[in-house]
């Protein structure tokens, strides 16, 4: 079946540092790809998505490009803030929009 | 008010007890899902429902059952709780806007369940 692999965390950065969280996937065909974020004590919310190869999703300064050649969807942000501290999940849908999630990457940003 | 609510938010119970977790949504979505979150494993799908009469098992349905009482309500039951069901449980909803699996899922705040 489909799967998603994320880099292990936690990732600890200082404020204004550059962020990359790696995500690779295996799938039949070219699924949509998502990044969800979970802030402390909350449920997950969609951060960004890309629906086809070479698409770039972006939101709140975060970006991710759907690269079919490397089956990757890495999350990047040029300058992180303390408020970005959260758990980030890469995900892809299966039939019926069921989501297959990566293990999640904890991001801690220090001031 | 939140669009997707879950009750209770926290629950501690004992092995062998029956537990029900409830989910309600005001988004008017047909599709609802139950996931559990364990550290290092991400979220895994327990059950999902495309409408009131359509309920399906997910990846890890053993030991769980569900009930879709109405479009807005989807309950998860643990018939006889065991300690390895200790986890954070999330309900989610999505609409069928497209047929290409690109629709956003909206999550509730989660229920933290501890089975002693």
mmCIF file of C-alpha atoms in Angstrom:
data_model
loop_
_atom_site.group_PDB
_atom_site.id
_atom_site.type_symbol
_atom_site.label_atom_id
_atom_site.label_comp_id
_atom_site.label_asym_id
_atom_site.label_seq_id
_atom_site.Cartn_x
_atom_site.Cartn_y
_atom_site.Cartn_z
ATOM 1 C CA UNK A 1 0.000 0.000 0.000
ATOM 2 C CA UNK A 2 0.875 3.654 -0.026
ATOM 3 C CA UNK A 3 3.285 4.953 2.578
ATOM 4 C CA UNK A 4 4.861 8.183 3.758
ATOM 5 C CA UNK A 5 8.257 8.539 5.398
ATOM 6 C CA UNK A 6 9.318 11.625 7.300
ATOM 7 C CA UNK A 7 12.588 12.628 8.866
ATOM 8 C CA UNK A 8 12.748 11.843 12.552
ATOM 9 C CA UNK A 9 12.704 14.614 15.071
ATOM 10 C CA UNK A 10 12.711 16.478 17.152
ATOM 11 C CA UNK A 11 14.137 19.313 15.137
ATOM 12 C CA UNK A 12 15.368 22.171 17.302
ATOM 13 C CA UNK A 13 16.117 25.528 15.691
ATOM 14 C CA UNK A 14 16.761 29.061 16.759
ATOM 15 C CA UNK A 15 14.357 31.768 15.693
ATOM 16 C CA UNK A 16 14.915 32.978 12.109
ATOM 17 C CA UNK A 17 16.722 29.780 11.108
ATOM 18 C CA UNK A 18 15.927 27.944 7.878
ATOM 19 C CA UNK A 19 13.728 24.870 8.171
ATOM 20 C CA UNK A 20 13.573 21.732 6.076
ATOM 21 C CA UNK A 21 11.525 18.681 7.002
ATOM 22 C CA UNK A 22 11.963 15.828 4.563
ATOM 23 C CA UNK A 23 9.086 13.728 3.305
ATOM 24 C CA UNK A 24 9.110 10.937 0.754
ATOM 25 C CA UNK A 25 6.255 8.747 -0.373
ATOM 26 C CA UNK A 26 5.480 5.534 -2.187
ATOM 27 C CA UNK A 27 2.309 5.267 -4.175
ATOM 28 C CA UNK A 28 0.706 4.001 -7.312
ATOM 29 C CA UNK A 29 0.324 6.901 -9.655
ATOM 30 C CA UNK A 30 0.597 10.519 -8.595
ATOM 31 C CA UNK A 31 -1.454 11.226 -5.512
ATOM 32 C CA UNK A 32 -2.087 14.584 -3.948
ATOM 33 C CA UNK A 33 0.254 15.393 -1.087
ATOM 34 C CA UNK A 34 -0.429 17.291 2.110
ATOM 35 C CA UNK A 35 1.302 18.830 5.069
ATOM 36 C CA UNK A 36 -0.745 19.024 8.259
ATOM 37 C CA UNK A 37 0.350 20.813 11.434
ATOM 38 C CA UNK A 38 -0.613 20.058 15.023
ATOM 39 C CA UNK A 39 -0.079 22.855 17.514
ATOM 40 C CA UNK A 40 0.191 21.910 21.195
ATOM 41 C CA UNK A 41 -3.097 20.681 22.595
ATOM 42 C CA UNK A 42 -4.942 20.965 19.292
ATOM 43 C CA UNK A 43 -6.089 18.784 16.446
ATOM 44 C CA UNK A 44 -4.413 18.711 13.068
ATOM 45 C CA UNK A 45 -5.030 21.399 10.500
ATOM 46 C CA UNK A 46 -4.077 21.601 6.876
ATOM 47 C CA UNK A 47 -0.942 23.652 6.293
ATOM 48 C CA UNK A 48 -0.581 23.248 2.540
ATOM 49 C CA UNK A 49 -1.132 20.818 -0.295
ATOM 50 C CA UNK A 50 -0.154 20.051 -3.868
ATOM 51 C CA UNK A 51 -2.399 18.155 -6.208
ATOM 52 C CA UNK A 52 -0.065 17.265 -9.076
ATOM 53 C CA UNK A 53 3.579 16.879 -9.945
ATOM 54 C CA UNK A 54 5.684 20.061 -9.918
ATOM 55 C CA UNK A 55 3.000 21.935 -7.992
ATOM 56 C CA UNK A 56 4.172 24.089 -5.114
ATOM 57 C CA UNK A 57 1.962 24.439 -2.081
ATOM 58 C CA UNK A 58 2.479 27.426 0.185
ATOM 59 C CA UNK A 59 0.960 28.959 3.299
ATOM 60 C CA UNK A 60 2.152 31.053 6.261
ATOM 61 C CA UNK A 61 5.657 31.248 4.795
ATOM 62 C CA UNK A 62 5.930 27.473 4.402
ATOM 63 C CA UNK A 63 6.462 25.883 1.004
ATOM 64 C CA UNK A 64 6.654 22.382 -0.415
ATOM 65 C CA UNK A 65 7.164 21.252 -4.001
ATOM 66 C CA UNK A 66 5.766 17.998 -5.316
ATOM 67 C CA UNK A 67 8.699 16.258 -7.026
ATOM 68 C CA UNK A 68 7.754 13.022 -8.742
ATOM 69 C CA UNK A 69 11.340 12.281 -9.834
ATOM 70 C CA UNK A 70 12.431 11.928 -6.224
ATOM 71 C CA UNK A 71 8.957 11.064 -4.842
ATOM 72 C CA UNK A 72 9.403 13.832 -2.326
ATOM 73 C CA UNK A 73 7.437 16.705 -0.797
ATOM 74 C CA UNK A 74 9.866 18.430 1.551
ATOM 75 C CA UNK A 75 8.584 21.234 3.765
ATOM 76 C CA UNK A 76 10.627 24.439 3.941
ATOM 77 C CA UNK A 77 10.476 27.818 5.630
ATOM 78 C CA UNK A 78 13.046 30.527 5.302
ATOM 79 C CA UNK A 79 12.780 31.995 8.797
ATOM 80 C CA UNK A 80 11.035 30.122 11.572
ATOM 81 C CA UNK A 81 9.357 31.720 14.570
ATOM 82 C CA UNK A 82 8.697 30.432 18.058
ATOM 83 C CA UNK A 83 5.022 30.181 17.104
ATOM 84 C CA UNK A 84 5.919 27.579 14.465
ATOM 85 C CA UNK A 85 6.725 25.075 17.208
ATOM 86 C CA UNK A 86 4.419 22.162 16.501
ATOM 87 C CA UNK A 87 4.272 18.655 15.073
ATOM 88 C CA UNK A 88 4.272 18.463 11.271
ATOM 89 C CA UNK A 89 2.759 15.550 9.366
ATOM 90 C CA UNK A 90 3.204 14.682 5.736
ATOM 91 C CA UNK A 91 0.264 12.752 4.280
ATOM 92 C CA UNK A 92 -1.203 11.343 1.102
ATOM 93 C CA UNK A 93 -4.752 10.216 0.410
ATOM 94 C CA UNK A 94 -6.000 6.813 -0.568
ATOM 95 C CA UNK A 95 -9.387 5.907 -2.001
ATOM 96 C CA UNK A 96 -12.144 7.838 -0.285
ATOM 97 C CA UNK A 97 -9.763 10.556 0.801
ATOM 98 C CA UNK A 98 -8.507 8.406 3.670
ATOM 99 C CA UNK A 99 -5.174 9.837 4.735
ATOM 100 C CA UNK A 100 -1.938 7.910 5.159
ATOM 101 C CA UNK A 101 0.321 9.854 7.508
ATOM 102 C CA UNK A 102 4.008 9.954 8.165
ATOM 103 C CA UNK A 103 5.167 9.525 11.761
ATOM 104 C CA UNK A 104 5.275 13.270 12.359
ATOM 105 C CA UNK A 105 8.206 15.568 13.038
ATOM 106 C CA UNK A 106 8.366 17.657 16.191
ATOM 107 C CA UNK A 107 9.709 21.161 15.596
ATOM 108 C CA UNK A 108 10.962 23.248 18.516
ATOM 109 C CA UNK A 109 11.968 26.842 17.891
ATOM 110 C CA UNK A 110 13.959 28.671 20.555
ATOM 111 C CA UNK A 111 13.949 32.424 20.976
ATOM 112 C CA UNK B 1 -17.778 27.426 18.194
ATOM 113 C CA UNK B 2 -15.565 24.673 16.873
ATOM 114 C CA UNK B 3 -16.715 22.922 13.711
ATOM 115 C CA UNK B 4 -15.635 19.466 14.916
ATOM 116 C CA UNK B 5 -16.036 18.657 18.590
ATOM 117 C CA UNK B 6 -15.062 15.596 20.551
ATOM 118 C CA UNK B 7 -16.162 14.411 23.971
ATOM 119 C CA UNK B 8 -14.693 13.673 26.381
ATOM 120 C CA UNK B 9 -11.355 15.452 25.956
ATOM 121 C CA UNK B 10 -9.669 13.238 28.488
ATOM 122 C CA UNK B 11 -10.648 9.864 29.912
ATOM 123 C CA UNK B 12 -8.984 7.416 32.237
ATOM 124 C CA UNK B 13 -10.502 3.968 32.445
ATOM 125 C CA UNK B 14 -9.673 0.436 33.489
ATOM 126 C CA UNK B 15 -8.992 -2.682 31.492
ATOM 127 C CA UNK B 16 -12.193 -4.410 30.408
ATOM 128 C CA UNK B 17 -14.438 -1.356 30.586
ATOM 129 C CA UNK B 18 -16.582 -0.232 27.672
ATOM 130 C CA UNK B 19 -15.822 3.265 26.464
ATOM 131 C CA UNK B 20 -17.525 5.516 23.932
ATOM 132 C CA UNK B 21 -15.906 8.518 22.330
ATOM 133 C CA UNK B 22 -18.188 10.949 20.572
ATOM 134 C CA UNK B 23 -17.687 13.256 17.641
ATOM 135 C CA UNK B 24 -20.000 15.947 16.320
ATOM 136 C CA UNK B 25 -19.578 18.290 13.382
ATOM 137 C CA UNK B 26 -21.369 21.359 12.117
ATOM 138 C CA UNK B 27 -19.632 21.503 8.749
ATOM 139 C CA UNK B 28 -22.329 19.534 6.955
ATOM 140 C CA UNK B 29 -19.800 17.030 5.635
ATOM 141 C CA UNK B 30 -20.792 13.514 4.653
ATOM 142 C CA UNK B 31 -17.439 11.876 5.292
ATOM 143 C CA UNK B 32 -16.174 11.214 8.808
ATOM 144 C CA UNK B 33 -13.098 9.404 10.086
ATOM 145 C CA UNK B 34 -11.612 8.107 13.327
ATOM 146 C CA UNK B 35 -7.825 8.025 13.769
ATOM 147 C CA UNK B 36 -5.566 7.183 16.656
ATOM 148 C CA UNK B 37 -2.224 8.860 17.257
ATOM 149 C CA UNK B 38 0.687 7.115 18.897
ATOM 150 C CA UNK B 39 4.155 8.616 19.360
ATOM 151 C CA UNK B 40 6.419 7.759 16.448
ATOM 152 C CA UNK B 41 3.594 6.202 14.440
ATOM 153 C CA UNK B 42 1.693 9.208 13.212
ATOM 154 C CA UNK B 43 -2.048 8.827 12.827
ATOM 155 C CA UNK B 44 -3.639 5.552 11.783
ATOM 156 C CA UNK B 45 -7.160 5.105 10.492
ATOM 157 C CA UNK B 46 -9.568 3.080 12.624
ATOM 158 C CA UNK B 47 -12.914 3.484 10.817
ATOM 159 C CA UNK B 48 -14.416 5.777 8.235
ATOM 160 C CA UNK B 49 -17.895 6.584 6.999
ATOM 161 C CA UNK B 50 -18.942 8.095 3.701
ATOM 162 C CA UNK B 51 -22.509 8.644 4.846
ATOM 163 C CA UNK B 52 -24.942 7.391 7.480
ATOM 164 C CA UNK B 53 -25.360 4.009 5.805
ATOM 165 C CA UNK B 54 -21.766 3.487 4.698
ATOM 166 C CA UNK B 55 -19.241 2.466 7.363
ATOM 167 C CA UNK B 56 -15.892 0.887 6.638
ATOM 168 C CA UNK B 57 -12.990 -0.570 8.554
ATOM 169 C CA UNK B 58 -9.661 1.159 8.441
ATOM 170 C CA UNK B 59 -6.140 -0.038 9.015
ATOM 171 C CA UNK B 60 -6.538 -0.886 12.721
ATOM 172 C CA UNK B 61 -10.218 -1.639 13.433
ATOM 173 C CA UNK B 62 -9.753 -4.666 15.698
ATOM 174 C CA UNK B 63 -11.092 -3.965 19.189
ATOM 175 C CA UNK B 64 -13.148 -0.969 18.026
ATOM 176 C CA UNK B 65 -16.642 -0.377 16.701
ATOM 177 C CA UNK B 66 -18.427 2.717 15.433
ATOM 178 C CA UNK B 67 -21.883 4.134 15.036
ATOM 179 C CA UNK B 68 -22.984 6.866 12.638
ATOM 180 C CA UNK B 69 -26.106 8.133 14.341
ATOM 181 C CA UNK B 70 -26.651 11.024 11.954
ATOM 182 C CA UNK B 71 -24.743 12.964 9.347
ATOM 183 C CA UNK B 72 -23.282 15.092 12.117
ATOM 184 C CA UNK B 73 -22.412 12.386 14.661
ATOM 185 C CA UNK B 74 -19.908 9.554 14.567
ATOM 186 C CA UNK B 75 -19.089 7.605 17.736
ATOM 187 C CA UNK B 76 -16.207 5.261 18.441
ATOM 188 C CA UNK B 77 -16.541 2.463 20.996
ATOM 189 C CA UNK B 78 -14.032 0.278 22.719
ATOM 190 C CA UNK B 79 -16.034 -2.752 23.796
ATOM 191 C CA UNK B 80 -13.472 -3.981 26.288
ATOM 192 C CA UNK B 81 -10.614 -1.552 26.685
ATOM 193 C CA UNK B 82 -7.037 -2.778 26.980
ATOM 194 C CA UNK B 83 -3.869 -0.847 27.890
ATOM 195 C CA UNK B 84 -2.447 -0.805 24.355
ATOM 196 C CA UNK B 85 -5.469 1.248 23.316
ATOM 197 C CA UNK B 86 -4.048 4.111 25.323
ATOM 198 C CA UNK B 87 -3.626 6.840 22.725
ATOM 199 C CA UNK B 88 -4.850 10.157 21.415
ATOM 200 C CA UNK B 89 -7.963 9.733 19.281
ATOM 201 C CA UNK B 90 -9.014 12.147 16.561
ATOM 202 C CA UNK B 91 -12.199 12.520 14.622
ATOM 203 C CA UNK B 92 -12.079 14.195 11.214
ATOM 204 C CA UNK B 93 -14.508 15.200 8.492
ATOM 205 C CA UNK B 94 -14.263 16.006 4.817
ATOM 206 C CA UNK B 95 -16.583 16.990 2.059
ATOM 207 C CA UNK B 96 -16.708 15.494 -1.403
ATOM 208 C CA UNK B 97 -15.759 18.514 -3.443
ATOM 209 C CA UNK B 98 -13.702 16.658 -5.983
ATOM 210 C CA UNK B 99 -13.261 13.035 -6.970
ATOM 211 C CA UNK B 100 -9.497 13.293 -6.947
ATOM 212 C CA UNK B 101 -8.768 12.854 -3.223
ATOM 213 C CA UNK B 102 -7.675 16.444 -2.793
ATOM 214 C CA UNK B 103 -10.234 17.470 -0.214
ATOM 215 C CA UNK B 104 -9.118 18.878 3.115
ATOM 216 C CA UNK B 105 -9.859 16.973 6.291
ATOM 217 C CA UNK B 106 -10.927 18.925 9.350
ATOM 218 C CA UNK B 107 -9.923 17.526 12.695
ATOM 219 C CA UNK B 108 -11.412 17.719 16.139
ATOM 220 C CA UNK B 109 -9.249 18.601 19.152
ATOM 221 C CA UNK B 110 -8.735 14.973 20.149
ATOM 222 C CA UNK B 111 -9.558 12.708 23.080
ATOM 223 C CA UNK B 112 -6.725 11.510 25.268
ATOM 224 C CA UNK B 113 -7.618 8.013 26.490
ATOM 225 C CA UNK B 114 -5.679 6.152 29.149
ATOM 226 C CA UNK B 115 -6.451 2.514 29.875
ATOM 227 C CA UNK B 116 -5.002 1.270 33.143
#
